[in-house]
């Protein structure tokens, strides 16, 4: 049943879909539209370009009363570009209805004009979390009549540090509403959102995970004398953007980080006795791709949810084969390929044997002389981290930082593509920027203001 005619949609809507060339539903539309039209909450996993906008737009339009000028549906998006695309698509799909008004609320545009659009009456609001919060705080936007909340590209919003903003907005929506969450991946934060703000959501995942193993495993024989040097050889040969290197002891972690830093690598250590503040700083830099190598013990790495991890290096082989599988499973996620590189000396061969038995496959060995440096000079991460003194305690939000960097005050305005992950912690905020722009972006923030206040910023 992949024809739109199989759905409970009005003849006018079906006629408009035909005019637009929407003849058959895409897999995500076929899986999510029937429960969405039945009023169920949804967590739908689908990649960009899979037709998800029509999947939630048709559901929210079906419940809309065009003659009642109140905000009845809201779509939260991570960026202004996506919000504009979503608005355009909703307007196209709503052509068959009476005059349905869609208003886009994003930063970078004067509040005054947006306020006027809301005062003239809007049925659907599409926007970024920070700007929607601004309108809610000022009382320009009221949500009493809202029946559908959509979180589009939720994983990207979480990645950009918008969890608290989403939570603030969701709390101001009527409890008796439908929530539709769309995401390309399923990080832990999605589950946390679902538990707090959704009612028995139906989970939909389109495209079953690929059956073949996407992790390429390679073993290298080393001695005690050349183990650390081999890690540097692997990094300069494969040049992964982000690598998690596992050591069995805290001392081995410290030795490796010291060695890698001496060789010009951007490496940090994570082990059990780090203070929470230090741990936060290390993880922020690794998660936002401004640190190439995180050297960790198994204990310290528990609960890490790092997306886009190109490689795992087992600097020491673990005696527990289950731990080995858990370690290498950190790479090759969400359909991406990953690299697992393991170093073993003669006295660790017994551990390798256990791993082979556990995985029911022989290990693939490669020679060290295959490793030759590629690229120009030591591996460098693409981003750098700015640390801003001021966090949740000072009511700093990710959107405020983004606004300060993309705005005109204090220096050149940066594009969204030049800014990476923004993470707001209790007392400070970490923001990733393209490496070459770090000093200029730091100077801009120090010269400008965030939330009307001067701030202290440093490059980490």
Short mmCIF file of C-alpha atoms in Angstrom, two decimals, residues 135-451:
data_model
loop_
_atom_site.label_atom_id
_atom_site.label_comp_id
_atom_site.label_asym_id
_atom_site.label_seq_id
_atom_site.Cartn_x
_atom_site.Cartn_y
_atom_site.Cartn_z
CA UNK A 135 9.09 34.86 21.08
CA UNK A 136 7.64 32.72 23.91
CA UNK A 137 9.49 34.72 26.61
CA UNK A 138 8.23 38.01 25.16
CA UNK A 139 4.67 36.71 24.88
CA UNK A 140 4.57 37.22 21.09
CA UNK A 141 3.93 33.50 20.54
CA UNK A 142 1.19 31.58 22.36
CA UNK A 143 0.73 27.84 22.10
CA UNK A 144 -2.64 27.14 23.79
CA UNK A 145 -4.17 25.94 20.50
CA UNK A 146 -1.23 23.77 19.43
CA UNK A 147 -1.99 20.11 18.67
CA UNK A 148 1.22 18.93 16.91
CA UNK A 149 4.90 19.40 17.80
CA UNK A 150 7.50 18.20 15.26
CA UNK A 151 11.22 17.83 16.05
CA UNK A 152 13.00 17.67 12.70
CA UNK A 153 16.61 16.38 12.53
CA UNK A 154 16.47 15.95 16.30
CA UNK A 155 19.91 14.31 16.46
CA UNK A 156 21.46 17.39 14.83
CA UNK A 157 19.69 19.70 17.28
CA UNK A 158 21.06 17.64 20.19
CA UNK A 159 24.52 17.68 18.61
CA UNK A 160 24.37 21.48 18.47
CA UNK A 161 23.57 21.63 22.21
CA UNK A 162 19.84 22.45 21.98
CA UNK A 163 18.54 19.80 24.46
CA UNK A 164 17.64 22.37 27.17
CA UNK A 165 16.06 24.72 24.61
CA UNK A 166 13.90 21.91 23.19
CA UNK A 167 12.90 20.95 26.75
CA UNK A 168 11.94 24.57 27.57
CA UNK A 169 9.78 24.86 24.43
CA UNK A 170 8.15 21.42 24.89
CA UNK A 171 7.15 22.29 28.48
CA UNK A 172 5.17 25.28 27.17
CA UNK A 173 3.20 23.18 24.67
CA UNK A 174 -0.18 21.70 25.66
CA UNK A 175 0.18 18.26 27.28
CA UNK A 176 -2.55 16.78 25.08
CA UNK A 177 -0.66 17.06 21.82
CA UNK A 178 0.93 14.80 19.25
CA UNK A 179 4.76 14.77 19.04
CA UNK A 180 6.55 13.60 15.88
CA UNK A 181 10.32 13.20 16.16
CA UNK A 182 12.46 12.65 13.05
CA UNK A 183 16.16 11.81 13.26
CA UNK A 184 18.87 10.26 11.04
CA UNK A 185 20.60 8.54 14.00
CA UNK A 186 19.47 7.50 17.48
CA UNK A 187 21.82 8.98 20.14
CA UNK A 188 21.04 8.60 23.88
CA UNK A 189 19.57 12.12 24.03
CA UNK A 190 16.65 11.04 21.82
CA UNK A 191 15.59 8.45 24.38
CA UNK A 192 15.83 11.10 27.10
CA UNK A 193 13.63 13.47 25.03
CA UNK A 194 11.12 10.70 24.32
CA UNK A 195 10.82 9.75 28.02
CA UNK A 196 10.20 13.36 29.04
CA UNK A 197 7.92 14.64 26.29
CA UNK A 198 6.30 11.81 24.34
CA UNK A 199 3.37 9.48 25.00
CA UNK A 200 4.09 5.83 24.15
CA UNK A 201 5.85 6.72 20.90
CA UNK A 202 5.88 4.22 18.04
CA UNK A 203 9.43 3.67 16.78
CA UNK A 204 9.95 3.47 13.04
CA UNK A 205 13.26 2.68 11.39
CA UNK A 206 13.50 2.71 7.64
CA UNK A 207 16.40 0.87 5.93
CA UNK A 208 17.37 -2.09 8.05
CA UNK A 209 21.00 -1.87 9.19
CA UNK A 210 23.38 -3.33 6.60
CA UNK A 211 24.06 -6.96 7.34
CA UNK A 212 27.75 -6.82 6.44
CA UNK A 213 30.21 -5.78 9.11
CA UNK A 214 31.37 -2.25 8.38
CA UNK A 215 34.36 -2.44 10.77
CA UNK A 216 37.68 -3.39 9.13
CA UNK A 217 39.88 -5.12 11.75
CA UNK A 218 43.68 -5.18 11.39
CA UNK A 219 46.26 -6.61 13.80
CA UNK A 220 49.93 -5.56 14.01
CA UNK A 221 52.69 -7.33 15.94
CA UNK A 222 54.69 -4.97 18.14
CA UNK A 223 57.34 -5.05 20.88
CA UNK A 224 57.37 -3.09 24.12
CA UNK A 225 59.98 -0.77 22.55
CA UNK A 226 58.01 0.20 19.41
CA UNK A 227 54.39 0.16 20.65
CA UNK A 228 53.95 3.95 21.12
CA UNK A 229 55.80 4.73 17.90
CA UNK A 230 53.47 2.33 16.04
CA UNK A 231 50.42 4.32 17.21
CA UNK A 232 51.91 7.45 15.60
CA UNK A 233 52.66 5.47 12.40
CA UNK A 234 49.03 4.26 12.21
CA UNK A 235 47.67 7.79 12.70
CA UNK A 236 49.89 9.31 10.02
CA UNK A 237 49.17 6.44 7.61
CA UNK A 238 45.35 6.22 7.92
CA UNK A 239 44.81 9.87 9.01
CA UNK A 240 41.44 9.35 10.79
CA UNK A 241 39.79 12.61 11.92
CA UNK A 242 38.78 11.11 15.32
CA UNK A 243 40.47 8.15 17.02
CA UNK A 244 39.75 6.50 20.37
CA UNK A 245 42.91 4.71 21.60
CA UNK A 246 42.46 2.17 24.41
CA UNK A 247 45.14 1.38 26.99
CA UNK A 248 44.84 -1.13 29.84
CA UNK A 249 46.38 1.18 32.50
CA UNK A 250 46.31 4.84 33.50
CA UNK A 251 50.12 5.01 33.26
CA UNK A 252 50.09 3.70 29.68
CA UNK A 253 47.49 6.41 28.86
CA UNK A 254 49.75 9.14 30.25
CA UNK A 255 52.85 7.79 28.46
CA UNK A 256 51.06 7.59 25.11
CA UNK A 257 49.54 11.08 25.33
CA UNK A 258 52.93 12.59 26.24
CA UNK A 259 54.56 10.77 23.30
CA UNK A 260 51.86 11.78 20.78
CA UNK A 261 51.91 15.42 21.90
CA UNK A 262 55.72 15.46 21.45
CA UNK A 263 55.16 14.16 17.88
CA UNK A 264 52.83 17.09 17.12
CA UNK A 265 49.46 15.30 17.53
CA UNK A 266 46.48 16.88 19.24
CA UNK A 267 45.90 14.15 21.87
CA UNK A 268 44.16 14.12 25.27
CA UNK A 269 43.84 11.49 28.02
CA UNK A 270 40.75 10.21 29.83
CA UNK A 271 41.15 8.04 32.91
CA UNK A 272 39.31 7.37 36.16
CA UNK A 273 40.85 9.97 38.46
CA UNK A 274 40.18 13.07 36.38
CA UNK A 275 38.04 15.75 38.05
CA UNK A 276 34.63 16.29 36.45
CA UNK A 277 35.69 19.71 35.17
CA UNK A 278 38.73 18.23 33.39
CA UNK A 279 36.66 15.34 32.06
CA UNK A 280 34.09 17.79 30.62
CA UNK A 281 36.84 19.79 28.91
CA UNK A 282 38.46 16.68 27.40
CA UNK A 283 35.17 15.20 26.16
CA UNK A 284 33.94 18.52 24.74
CA UNK A 285 37.10 18.86 22.63
CA UNK A 286 36.99 15.26 21.40
CA UNK A 287 33.25 15.26 20.63
CA UNK A 288 33.49 18.49 18.60
CA UNK A 289 36.47 17.26 16.52
CA UNK A 290 39.09 19.65 17.86
CA UNK A 291 41.15 16.81 19.35
CA UNK A 292 42.38 14.05 17.00
CA UNK A 293 43.09 11.30 19.55
CA UNK A 294 41.43 10.47 22.85
CA UNK A 295 43.53 7.99 24.85
CA UNK A 296 41.37 6.22 27.43
CA UNK A 297 41.06 3.30 29.79
CA UNK A 298 37.97 1.07 29.56
CA UNK A 299 36.61 2.36 32.89
CA UNK A 300 36.84 6.02 31.82
CA UNK A 301 35.24 5.40 28.42
CA UNK A 302 32.00 3.90 29.77
CA UNK A 303 28.90 5.76 28.68
CA UNK A 304 30.73 7.75 25.99
CA UNK A 305 28.45 8.48 23.07
CA UNK A 306 30.76 9.86 20.39
CA UNK A 307 29.35 9.98 16.88
CA UNK A 308 31.56 9.91 13.77
CA UNK A 309 34.46 7.95 15.21
CA UNK A 310 36.66 6.91 12.27
CA UNK A 311 39.05 4.62 14.15
CA UNK A 312 39.64 2.66 17.36
CA UNK A 313 43.19 1.63 18.28
CA UNK A 314 43.74 -1.13 20.85
CA UNK A 315 47.14 0.00 22.10
CA UNK A 316 47.04 -2.92 24.58
CA UNK A 317 45.03 -6.06 23.86
CA UNK A 318 42.41 -6.62 26.53
CA UNK A 319 42.31 -10.04 28.25
CA UNK A 320 38.48 -9.97 27.99
CA UNK A 321 37.21 -10.68 24.43
CA UNK A 322 33.81 -9.13 25.23
CA UNK A 323 35.55 -5.85 26.12
CA UNK A 324 37.43 -6.03 22.78
CA UNK A 325 34.14 -6.28 20.85
CA UNK A 326 32.69 -3.41 22.90
CA UNK A 327 35.78 -1.26 22.21
CA UNK A 328 35.77 -1.74 18.44
CA UNK A 329 31.98 -1.33 18.28
CA UNK A 330 32.49 2.41 19.00
CA UNK A 331 33.44 2.92 15.34
CA UNK A 332 31.47 1.96 12.20
CA UNK A 333 28.14 3.29 13.50
CA UNK A 334 25.07 4.63 11.67
CA UNK A 335 26.02 2.93 8.40
CA UNK A 336 29.52 4.45 8.31
CA UNK A 337 32.61 2.28 7.84
CA UNK A 338 35.12 2.11 10.70
CA UNK A 339 38.67 1.00 11.35
CA UNK A 340 39.77 -1.16 14.32
CA UNK A 341 43.57 -1.40 14.68
CA UNK A 342 45.00 -3.70 17.37
CA UNK A 343 48.63 -3.93 18.55
CA UNK A 344 49.79 -7.21 20.10
CA UNK A 345 53.17 -8.35 21.41
CA UNK A 346 54.20 -12.02 21.70
CA UNK A 347 52.99 -12.31 25.31
CA UNK A 348 49.49 -11.07 24.26
CA UNK A 349 48.93 -13.72 21.57
CA UNK A 350 46.87 -15.82 24.00
CA UNK A 351 44.43 -12.88 24.36
CA UNK A 352 44.22 -12.60 20.54
CA UNK A 353 43.33 -16.31 20.39
CA UNK A 354 40.46 -15.76 22.85
CA UNK A 355 39.18 -12.87 20.68
CA UNK A 356 39.27 -15.08 17.55
CA UNK A 357 37.25 -17.77 19.34
CA UNK A 358 34.75 -15.24 20.67
CA UNK A 359 34.25 -13.57 17.26
CA UNK A 360 34.38 -16.89 15.44
CA UNK A 361 36.79 -15.50 12.84
CA UNK A 362 40.57 -15.45 12.36
CA UNK A 363 42.43 -12.17 12.87
CA UNK A 364 43.93 -10.38 9.86
CA UNK A 365 47.61 -9.47 10.37
CA UNK A 366 49.46 -6.67 8.58
CA UNK A 367 53.14 -5.74 8.51
CA UNK A 368 54.44 -2.54 10.09
CA UNK A 369 56.51 -1.68 7.02
CA UNK A 370 53.21 -1.12 5.11
CA UNK A 371 52.69 2.01 7.22
CA UNK A 372 53.95 5.10 5.40
CA UNK A 373 52.99 8.72 6.20
CA UNK A 374 50.34 10.19 3.89
CA UNK A 375 49.27 13.85 3.70
CA UNK A 376 51.30 16.91 4.69
CA UNK A 377 52.83 16.90 8.16
CA UNK A 378 51.33 15.56 11.41
CA UNK A 379 47.61 14.93 11.57
CA UNK A 380 45.64 17.99 12.73
CA UNK A 381 41.97 18.13 13.77
CA UNK A 382 39.62 20.24 11.58
CA UNK A 383 38.21 22.28 14.49
CA UNK A 384 39.43 24.22 17.55
CA UNK A 385 37.50 24.81 20.79
CA UNK A 386 36.69 28.19 22.33
CA UNK A 387 35.82 28.14 26.04
CA UNK A 388 33.42 30.84 27.19
CA UNK A 389 33.22 31.62 30.92
CA UNK A 390 29.48 31.38 31.55
CA UNK A 391 27.04 28.51 31.16
CA UNK A 392 23.59 27.39 32.31
CA UNK A 393 23.97 29.28 35.63
CA UNK A 394 24.26 32.50 33.62
CA UNK A 395 21.36 31.37 31.37
CA UNK A 396 23.64 31.13 28.32
CA UNK A 397 22.06 29.14 25.48
CA UNK A 398 23.57 27.57 22.38
CA UNK A 399 21.46 29.91 20.24
CA UNK A 400 22.96 32.99 21.98
CA UNK A 401 26.51 31.87 21.12
CA UNK A 402 25.51 31.03 17.55
CA UNK A 403 23.90 34.47 17.22
CA UNK A 404 27.03 36.23 18.54
CA UNK A 405 29.26 34.43 16.01
CA UNK A 406 26.94 34.83 13.01
CA UNK A 407 26.04 38.45 13.89
CA UNK A 408 27.88 41.61 12.80
CA UNK A 409 29.01 42.86 16.24
CA UNK A 410 32.71 42.65 17.21
CA UNK A 411 34.14 41.43 13.90
CA UNK A 412 33.33 39.41 10.76
CA UNK A 413 30.10 37.36 10.76
CA UNK A 414 30.75 33.62 10.48
CA UNK A 415 28.54 31.19 8.56
CA UNK A 416 26.84 28.23 10.25
CA UNK A 417 29.19 25.90 8.31
CA UNK A 418 32.25 27.46 10.00
CA UNK A 419 30.84 26.73 13.47
CA UNK A 420 30.66 23.23 14.94
CA UNK A 421 29.14 21.75 18.07
CA UNK A 422 28.10 24.10 20.89
CA UNK A 423 27.95 22.59 24.37
CA UNK A 424 26.62 24.53 27.36
CA UNK A 425 27.67 23.15 30.77
CA UNK A 426 26.90 24.45 34.27
CA UNK A 427 29.54 27.20 34.40
CA UNK A 428 31.08 27.40 30.93
CA UNK A 429 30.30 26.91 27.24
CA UNK A 430 32.40 25.15 24.61
CA UNK A 431 32.08 26.07 20.94
CA UNK A 432 33.94 24.50 18.02
CA UNK A 433 35.05 26.68 15.12
CA UNK A 434 37.13 25.91 12.05
CA UNK A 435 40.75 25.67 13.16
CA UNK A 436 42.01 28.53 10.96
CA UNK A 437 39.39 30.92 12.42
CA UNK A 438 39.93 30.15 16.13
CA UNK A 439 41.91 33.27 17.16
CA UNK A 440 39.75 35.67 15.12
CA UNK A 441 36.51 34.11 16.45
CA UNK A 442 37.87 34.32 20.02
CA UNK A 443 38.70 38.02 19.53
CA UNK A 444 35.21 38.64 18.07
CA UNK A 445 33.46 37.11 21.11
CA UNK A 446 35.74 38.95 23.55
CA UNK A 447 34.98 42.25 21.76
CA UNK A 448 31.24 41.63 21.46
CA UNK A 449 28.47 40.58 23.83
CA UNK A 450 26.43 37.47 24.57
CA UNK A 451 22.94 38.15 25.97
#
